[in-house]
Coordinates of C-alpha atoms in Angstrom, one line a residue:
M1 CA -1.2 13.0 -27.3
T2 CA 2.3 11.4 -27.6
D3 CA 4.1 14.8 -27.3
T4 CA 2.6 15.2 -23.8
L5 CA 3.7 11.8 -22.5
W6 CA 6.3 11.9 -19.7
P7 CA 8.4 8.7 -19.3
A8 CA 8.2 7.9 -15.6
P9 CA 11.7 7.2 -14.3
V10 CA 12.5 3.7 -13.0
A11 CA 14.3 3.4 -9.7
T12 CA 17.6 1.4 -10.2
T13 CA 18.5 1.6 -6.5
A14 CA 17.1 2.5 -3.1
V15 CA 16.3 6.3 -2.8
D16 CA 18.0 8.3 0.0
A17 CA 16.9 11.9 -0.1
T18 CA 15.8 14.9 1.8
V19 CA 12.9 16.8 0.2
T20 CA 11.4 20.2 0.7
I21 CA 7.6 20.1 0.1
P22 CA 5.9 23.4 -0.9
G23 CA 3.4 25.0 1.3
S24 CA -0.1 23.5 1.9
K25 CA -2.7 24.5 -0.6
S26 CA -5.4 24.0 2.0
V27 CA -3.7 26.3 4.5
T28 CA -2.6 28.9 1.9
N29 CA -6.1 29.4 0.5
R30 CA -7.7 29.6 3.9
A31 CA -5.0 32.0 5.1
L32 CA -5.5 34.3 2.0
L33 CA -9.3 34.4 2.5
L34 CA -9.1 35.1 6.3
A35 CA -6.5 37.8 5.7
A36 CA -8.8 39.4 3.2
L37 CA -11.6 39.6 5.8
A38 CA -9.4 41.0 8.5
G39 CA -9.5 44.5 9.9
E40 CA -5.9 45.3 9.1
P41 CA -3.2 44.0 6.7
G42 CA -1.5 40.7 7.3
W43 CA 1.2 38.4 5.9
V44 CA 1.0 34.9 4.5
R45 CA 4.5 33.5 4.5
R46 CA 5.9 30.5 2.6
P47 CA 2.6 30.1 0.6
L48 CA 2.1 27.5 -2.0
R49 CA 2.5 29.1 -5.4
S50 CA 0.4 27.0 -7.7
R51 CA -2.5 27.2 -10.0
D52 CA -5.0 26.8 -7.2
S53 CA -3.5 29.4 -4.9
Q54 CA -3.1 31.8 -7.8
L55 CA -6.8 31.4 -8.7
M56 CA -7.6 32.2 -5.0
A57 CA -5.3 35.3 -5.0
D58 CA -6.7 36.5 -8.4
G59 CA -10.3 36.0 -7.2
L60 CA -9.6 38.1 -4.1
R61 CA -7.9 40.8 -6.2
A62 CA -11.0 40.9 -8.4
L63 CA -13.0 41.9 -5.3
G64 CA -10.5 44.7 -4.5
V65 CA -8.2 43.0 -2.0
G66 CA -4.6 44.0 -2.3
I67 CA -2.1 41.1 -2.4
E68 CA 1.6 42.1 -2.8
E69 CA 4.1 39.3 -3.4
T70 CA 7.5 39.7 -2.0
V71 CA 10.7 37.6 -1.5
N72 CA 12.9 38.1 1.5
N73 CA 15.9 35.8 1.3
A74 CA 16.8 36.5 4.9
T75 CA 13.7 34.6 6.1
G76 CA 15.2 31.2 5.2
G77 CA 13.5 27.9 5.9
S78 CA 11.4 25.8 3.6
G79 CA 9.9 27.7 0.7
G80 CA 12.6 30.4 1.1
G81 CA 11.5 33.9 2.1
E82 CA 8.5 34.3 -0.2
A83 CA 5.6 36.1 1.4
W84 CA 2.3 37.7 0.4
R85 CA 1.1 40.8 2.1
V86 CA -2.7 41.0 2.1
I87 CA -4.4 44.4 2.3
P88 CA -8.1 44.0 3.0
A89 CA -10.5 46.1 0.9
P90 CA -12.7 48.6 3.0
V91 CA -15.6 47.4 0.8
L92 CA -15.4 44.3 -1.4
R93 CA -15.9 45.4 -5.0
G94 CA -18.6 44.4 -7.5
P95 CA -19.2 43.9 -10.3
A96 CA -16.4 41.4 -10.7
R97 CA -15.6 38.2 -12.6
I98 CA -13.8 35.3 -11.0
D99 CA -12.3 32.2 -12.6
V100 CA -12.4 29.2 -10.2
G101 CA -10.6 26.8 -12.5
N102 CA -11.1 23.3 -11.1
A103 CA -10.1 24.3 -7.6
G104 CA -12.4 23.1 -4.9
T105 CA -11.3 25.6 -2.3
V106 CA -11.9 28.5 -4.7
M107 CA -15.2 27.4 -6.1
R108 CA -16.6 26.7 -2.5
F109 CA -14.9 29.4 -0.4
L110 CA -15.3 32.6 -2.6
P111 CA -19.1 32.7 -3.2
P112 CA -19.8 33.1 0.6
L113 CA -17.4 36.0 0.5
A114 CA -18.9 37.5 -2.6
V115 CA -22.3 38.0 -0.9
L116 CA -20.4 40.8 1.0
A117 CA -19.5 42.6 -2.2
D118 CA -21.3 45.8 -3.3
G119 CA -22.4 44.3 -6.6
P120 CA -22.7 41.2 -8.8
V121 CA -19.9 38.7 -8.9
H122 CA -19.8 36.2 -11.8
F123 CA -18.1 32.9 -11.3
D124 CA -16.9 30.6 -14.1
G125 CA -14.3 27.8 -14.4
D126 CA -13.0 24.8 -16.2
P127 CA -15.6 22.4 -17.8
R128 CA -15.1 20.0 -14.8
S129 CA -16.2 22.7 -12.4
Y130 CA -19.6 22.5 -14.0
E131 CA -19.9 18.9 -12.9
R132 CA -18.6 19.2 -9.3
P133 CA -21.1 19.6 -6.5
Q134 CA -21.8 23.1 -5.5
H135 CA -25.4 22.8 -4.4
G136 CA -24.5 22.7 -0.7
V137 CA -23.0 26.2 -0.8
I138 CA -25.6 27.7 -3.1
N139 CA -28.6 26.4 -1.2
A140 CA -27.2 27.4 2.2
L141 CA -26.4 30.9 1.0
R142 CA -29.9 31.3 -0.4
A143 CA -31.4 30.1 2.9
L144 CA -29.4 32.8 4.6
G145 CA -30.8 35.5 2.3
A146 CA -28.4 35.7 -0.6
R147 CA -29.5 36.0 -4.2
I148 CA -27.7 33.7 -6.6
D149 CA -28.4 33.0 -10.3
D150 CA -27.2 29.5 -11.4
G151 CA -29.8 28.6 -14.0
G152 CA -31.2 26.0 -11.6
R153 CA -28.1 23.8 -12.1
G154 CA -26.7 23.9 -8.6
S155 CA -23.3 24.4 -10.2
F156 CA -21.1 26.7 -12.2
P157 CA -21.3 29.1 -14.0
L158 CA -23.2 31.3 -11.5
T159 CA -23.6 34.9 -10.3
V160 CA -23.7 36.0 -6.7
H161 CA -25.6 39.3 -6.3
G162 CA -23.6 40.9 -3.5
S163 CA -25.5 43.4 -1.3
G164 CA -22.7 44.4 1.0
A165 CA -23.9 42.4 3.9
L166 CA -25.7 39.2 4.9
D167 CA -27.8 38.6 7.9
G168 CA -26.5 35.0 8.4
G169 CA -27.8 32.9 11.3
P170 CA -28.7 29.2 11.4
V171 CA -28.7 27.0 8.2
E172 CA -28.9 23.3 7.4
L173 CA -26.9 21.7 4.6
D174 CA -25.9 18.3 3.4
A175 CA -22.1 18.1 3.4
S176 CA -21.8 14.4 2.7
S177 CA -20.3 15.1 -0.7
S178 CA -17.7 17.7 0.5
S179 CA -16.5 19.0 3.8
Q180 CA -15.7 22.2 1.9
F181 CA -19.4 23.2 2.1
V182 CA -19.1 23.6 5.9
S183 CA -15.7 25.3 5.7
A184 CA -16.9 27.7 3.1
L185 CA -19.6 29.1 5.4
L186 CA -17.5 29.1 8.5
L187 CA -14.7 31.1 6.9
S188 CA -16.8 34.1 6.0
G189 CA -19.4 33.6 8.7
A190 CA -17.8 36.0 11.3
R191 CA -18.5 38.9 8.9
Y192 CA -22.3 38.1 8.6
N193 CA -24.5 40.2 10.9
Q194 CA -25.6 37.2 13.0
G195 CA -22.6 35.0 12.4
V196 CA -23.5 31.6 11.2
E197 CA -24.6 28.2 12.6
V198 CA -24.1 25.4 10.2
R199 CA -26.0 22.2 10.9
H200 CA -25.0 19.2 8.7
V201 CA -27.9 16.9 7.8
G202 CA -27.1 13.8 5.8
G203 CA -24.5 11.0 5.6
P204 CA -21.0 11.2 7.1
V205 CA -19.0 14.2 6.3
P206 CA -15.8 13.3 4.4
S207 CA -12.4 14.8 5.2
L208 CA -13.3 16.1 8.7
P209 CA -9.7 17.1 9.4
H210 CA -10.1 19.9 6.9
I211 CA -13.0 21.3 8.9
R212 CA -10.9 21.1 12.0
M213 CA -8.2 23.0 10.1
T214 CA -10.8 25.7 9.3
V215 CA -11.9 26.0 12.9
E216 CA -8.3 26.2 14.2
M217 CA -7.3 28.9 11.6
L218 CA -10.5 30.9 12.4
R219 CA -9.6 30.9 16.1
L220 CA -6.1 32.0 15.4
A221 CA -7.7 35.0 13.6
G222 CA -9.6 35.9 16.7
V223 CA -12.9 34.3 15.8
Q224 CA -15.1 32.5 18.3
V225 CA -16.1 29.1 17.0
D226 CA -18.0 26.3 18.7
A227 CA -17.3 22.9 17.1
P228 CA -18.4 19.2 17.8
E229 CA -14.9 18.1 18.7
D230 CA -14.9 20.5 21.6
G231 CA -17.9 18.8 23.2
G232 CA -20.4 20.8 21.2
E233 CA -23.5 19.4 19.5
K234 CA -22.8 16.7 16.9
D235 CA -22.6 18.0 13.3
V236 CA -23.1 21.6 14.3
W237 CA -20.6 24.5 13.9
R238 CA -21.2 28.0 15.2
V239 CA -19.3 31.2 14.3
T240 CA -19.9 34.3 16.4
P241 CA -19.9 37.6 14.4
G242 CA -16.9 39.8 15.0
A243 CA -13.7 41.3 13.6
L244 CA -10.8 39.2 12.3
L245 CA -7.2 39.9 13.2
G246 CA -4.6 40.6 10.6
R247 CA -1.9 38.0 11.3
D248 CA 1.6 37.0 10.3
M249 CA 0.9 33.4 9.2
V250 CA 3.6 30.8 8.2
V251 CA 2.2 28.1 5.9
E252 CA 3.1 24.5 6.8
P253 CA 4.4 22.1 4.1
D254 CA 1.6 20.3 2.3
L255 CA 1.8 17.0 4.0
S256 CA -0.5 15.3 1.5
N257 CA 2.1 16.0 -1.2
A258 CA 4.6 14.0 0.8
A259 CA 2.7 10.9 -0.3
P260 CA 4.6 10.1 -3.5
F261 CA 8.0 10.8 -1.9
F262 CA 7.5 8.5 1.1
A263 CA 6.0 6.0 -1.3
A264 CA 9.3 6.0 -3.1
A265 CA 11.0 4.9 0.1
L266 CA 8.5 2.1 0.5
V267 CA 8.8 0.9 -3.1
T268 CA 12.6 1.0 -3.3
G269 CA 13.4 0.1 0.2
G270 CA 15.0 3.5 0.7
R271 CA 14.8 6.5 2.9
V272 CA 13.2 9.9 2.4
T273 CA 13.1 12.9 4.8
V274 CA 10.5 15.6 4.4
R275 CA 11.8 18.9 5.9
D276 CA 9.9 20.9 8.5
W277 CA 7.2 18.3 9.3
P278 CA 5.1 19.9 12.0
A279 CA 4.8 18.2 15.4
H280 CA 1.2 19.3 15.7
T281 CA -1.0 19.8 12.6
T282 CA -4.6 19.6 11.5
Q283 CA -3.5 18.5 8.0
P284 CA -5.0 15.1 7.0
G285 CA -1.7 14.2 5.3
D286 CA -0.2 13.6 8.8
Q287 CA -1.9 10.2 8.7
L288 CA 0.6 9.1 6.1
R289 CA 2.9 8.2 8.9
E290 CA 0.6 5.5 10.3
I291 CA -0.8 4.3 6.9
Y292 CA 2.6 3.7 5.4
T293 CA 3.9 2.1 8.6
Q294 CA 1.1 -0.5 8.2
M295 CA 2.2 -1.0 4.6
G296 CA 5.7 -2.0 5.8
G297 CA 7.8 1.1 6.5
S298 CA 8.8 3.0 9.6
Y299 CA 9.3 6.7 10.5
R300 CA 11.1 8.9 13.0
F301 CA 11.3 12.6 13.7
T302 CA 14.7 14.1 13.2
E303 CA 16.1 17.7 13.5
E304 CA 15.4 18.2 9.8
G305 CA 11.9 16.8 9.7
L306 CA 10.2 13.4 9.3
E307 CA 12.3 10.5 8.0
F308 CA 10.5 7.6 6.5
T309 CA 12.2 4.3 5.7
G310 CA 11.1 1.3 3.6
T311 CA 12.3 -2.3 3.6
G312 CA 11.5 -3.0 0.0
R313 CA 8.6 -5.2 1.1
I314 CA 5.1 -3.7 0.8
R315 CA 2.2 -5.2 2.7
G316 CA -1.4 -4.9 1.6
I317 CA -3.7 -2.8 3.7
E318 CA -7.3 -2.7 4.9
A319 CA -7.9 1.0 5.4
D320 CA -10.8 3.4 5.9
L321 CA -9.6 6.5 4.1
H322 CA -12.8 8.5 4.6
D323 CA -11.0 11.4 6.3
V324 CA -8.0 11.3 4.0
G325 CA -9.5 10.6 0.6
E326 CA -6.9 12.8 -1.2
L327 CA -4.2 10.3 -0.3
T328 CA -6.1 7.4 -2.1
P329 CA -4.5 7.6 -5.6
V330 CA -0.9 7.2 -4.3
I331 CA -1.9 4.6 -1.7
A332 CA -3.6 2.7 -4.4
A333 CA -0.5 2.8 -6.6
V334 CA 1.6 1.5 -3.7
A335 CA -1.0 -1.2 -3.0
A336 CA -0.8 -2.3 -6.6
L337 CA 2.9 -3.1 -6.0
A338 CA 2.3 -4.9 -2.6
D339 CA 2.6 -8.6 -1.8
S340 CA -1.0 -9.0 -0.7
E341 CA -4.5 -7.7 -1.3
S342 CA -5.7 -4.3 -0.2
H343 CA -9.1 -2.9 0.5
L344 CA -9.5 0.9 0.6
Y345 CA -13.0 2.0 1.6
G346 CA -15.0 5.0 2.9
I347 CA -14.1 7.0 -0.2
A348 CA -17.3 7.1 -2.4
H349 CA -17.0 10.9 -2.4
L350 CA -13.8 10.6 -4.6
R351 CA -16.2 10.1 -7.5
L352 CA -16.9 13.8 -7.3
H353 CA -13.3 15.2 -7.1
E354 CA -11.1 16.6 -9.9
T355 CA -12.3 13.5 -11.8
D356 CA -14.0 10.3 -10.7
R357 CA -10.9 9.0 -9.0
L358 CA -12.2 5.5 -8.3
A359 CA -13.1 4.8 -11.9
A360 CA -9.9 6.4 -13.1
L361 CA -7.7 4.3 -10.8
V362 CA -9.5 1.1 -11.8
K363 CA -9.1 1.8 -15.5
E364 CA -5.5 3.0 -15.5
L365 CA -4.0 0.4 -13.1
N366 CA -5.9 -2.4 -14.9
D367 CA -4.7 -1.2 -18.3
L368 CA -1.1 -1.8 -16.9
G369 CA -2.1 -5.4 -16.0
G370 CA -3.5 -4.8 -12.6
D371 CA -6.5 -6.4 -10.9
V372 CA -8.5 -3.5 -9.3
T373 CA -12.2 -3.5 -8.8
E374 CA -14.5 -0.8 -7.7
T375 CA -16.7 -1.4 -4.6
E376 CA -19.7 0.7 -3.4
D377 CA -17.4 3.0 -1.5
G378 CA -13.8 2.2 -2.5
L379 CA -11.4 -0.2 -4.2
R380 CA -10.2 -3.7 -3.9
I381 CA -6.6 -4.2 -5.2
R382 CA -5.1 -7.6 -5.9
P383 CA -1.4 -7.2 -6.9
R384 CA -0.4 -8.6 -10.3
P385 CA 2.8 -8.2 -12.3
L386 CA 2.4 -4.9 -14.1
H387 CA 3.7 -3.8 -17.5
G388 CA 4.3 -0.4 -19.2
G389 CA 1.8 1.7 -21.0
V390 CA 0.2 5.1 -21.0
F391 CA -1.3 6.2 -17.6
H392 CA -4.0 8.9 -18.2
T393 CA -4.4 11.6 -15.6
Y394 CA -7.7 13.2 -16.4
E395 CA -6.2 16.6 -15.4
D396 CA -5.9 15.3 -11.9
H397 CA -2.7 16.0 -10.1
R398 CA -3.0 13.1 -7.7
L399 CA -3.4 10.6 -10.5
A400 CA -0.2 12.0 -12.1
T401 CA 1.8 11.4 -8.9
A402 CA 0.3 8.0 -8.5
A403 CA 1.5 7.1 -12.0
A404 CA 5.0 8.2 -11.1
V405 CA 5.0 5.9 -8.1
V406 CA 4.0 2.9 -10.3
G407 CA 6.8 3.9 -12.7
L408 CA 9.4 3.5 -10.0
A409 CA 8.9 -0.3 -10.3
V410 CA 7.5 -0.8 -13.8
E411 CA 9.4 0.0 -16.9
G412 CA 7.7 1.8 -19.7
V413 CA 5.1 3.8 -17.8
E414 CA 4.3 7.0 -19.7
V415 CA 2.3 9.7 -17.9
E416 CA -0.1 11.7 -19.9
N417 CA -0.1 15.4 -18.9
I418 CA 2.4 15.4 -16.0
A419 CA 2.0 19.2 -16.0
T420 CA -1.2 18.8 -14.1
T421 CA 0.9 18.4 -11.0
A422 CA 1.3 22.2 -11.1
K423 CA -2.1 22.3 -9.2
T424 CA -0.2 21.8 -5.9
L425 CA 3.4 20.7 -6.8
P426 CA 4.6 23.1 -9.5
D427 CA 8.1 21.5 -9.8
F428 CA 7.1 17.8 -9.4
P429 CA 8.9 16.4 -12.5
Q430 CA 12.2 18.0 -11.5
M431 CA 11.7 17.0 -7.8
W432 CA 11.1 13.4 -8.9
R433 CA 14.2 13.3 -11.1
D434 CA 16.3 14.8 -8.3
L435 CA 15.0 12.2 -5.9
L436 CA 16.2 9.4 -8.2
A437 CA 19.3 11.1 -9.4
G438 CA 20.6 11.3 -5.8
A439 CA 20.1 7.6 -5.3
A440 CA 21.8 6.7 -8.6
A441 CA 24.8 8.9 -7.8
R442 CA 25.3 7.1 -4.5
A443 CA 24.9 3.6 -6.0

């Protein structure tokens, strides 16, 4: 594995940089699917171009949806002028074969769409996709009348036997392992004959902001949605059947991907601005502002975006990350460099993500000399002097960026498979080098 190791650069001075973060994966993949369901062509502008978004686009193309990729340099702004024109198919095509990779949005969002195809749609993916929970989507679609062959596994590979339509209506599901189960049904629900009413039964739903993102994007596409946050019934979401509008949608920067860059400001006592930070957003990554402020930094909005400044001192934190679990790996990396203990909780569902993120963080940080223990629903991190070594990523992009953050302050950290960051940050290694090169040039 030595030929795949990436020496994490050490910061020799405080960073001072302005960064352009690519578009949001969560927004891009929802926008592509909603555009595919619309009654007329639409545009998705400044999309994230990554493995996950390419898998979504390719999956939609397999169903007969046209997606034309263009670049208009006159558009300007973050992400340049790249845009995807989405041309809905009059009838979704089957038979088809779709590769979900290890992308949660693709594996959860496309089967509820595939029931509308005019033939069988076979889904397969990376080996890890076989282990990730899919039962919530499968069981709900069956309860709504869909025919799905999964060999009784409740996971991939599987075949959805599309019949061109689905009655829809009320359905119960347990979304305590993934909020994507709810979003998956809501996104296609307007095209079901009776719409859909999703009632969650089970423990707390993680990452609720992602469901709010789904609801807001559906409403922008002209869909009527009743949601709990609007005074509706707790844990119940209703989508009324109807046509979707083709829209011209501009994708926000992926705020969760700002986590390592703002962490660099915290760790080095520097300053990082992320361009085009939205004043209003449903992205969970917006909570970085408050979390990192508690850990010793400060932020302000500028004409360019959001500026975050560190002091070089990092405080430990007691934080419920249930709604923002995807931020945990980088926050844990920062906490391992703090001056006091941290307790991160509400994140038991991370055991079912791209890898078991809790077990992975414990092993990798402790192998570098850390003192991290796994609790029932999180991590307890007691800072210790760390040393160099190999940081394994388990093909998980957020573990790779966490390793880079540790490497800022610890010499000799080597990251196994840094290329896995291509899942949401295709140019991360170069972005990271540029971040530090700018600081070194000013020193």
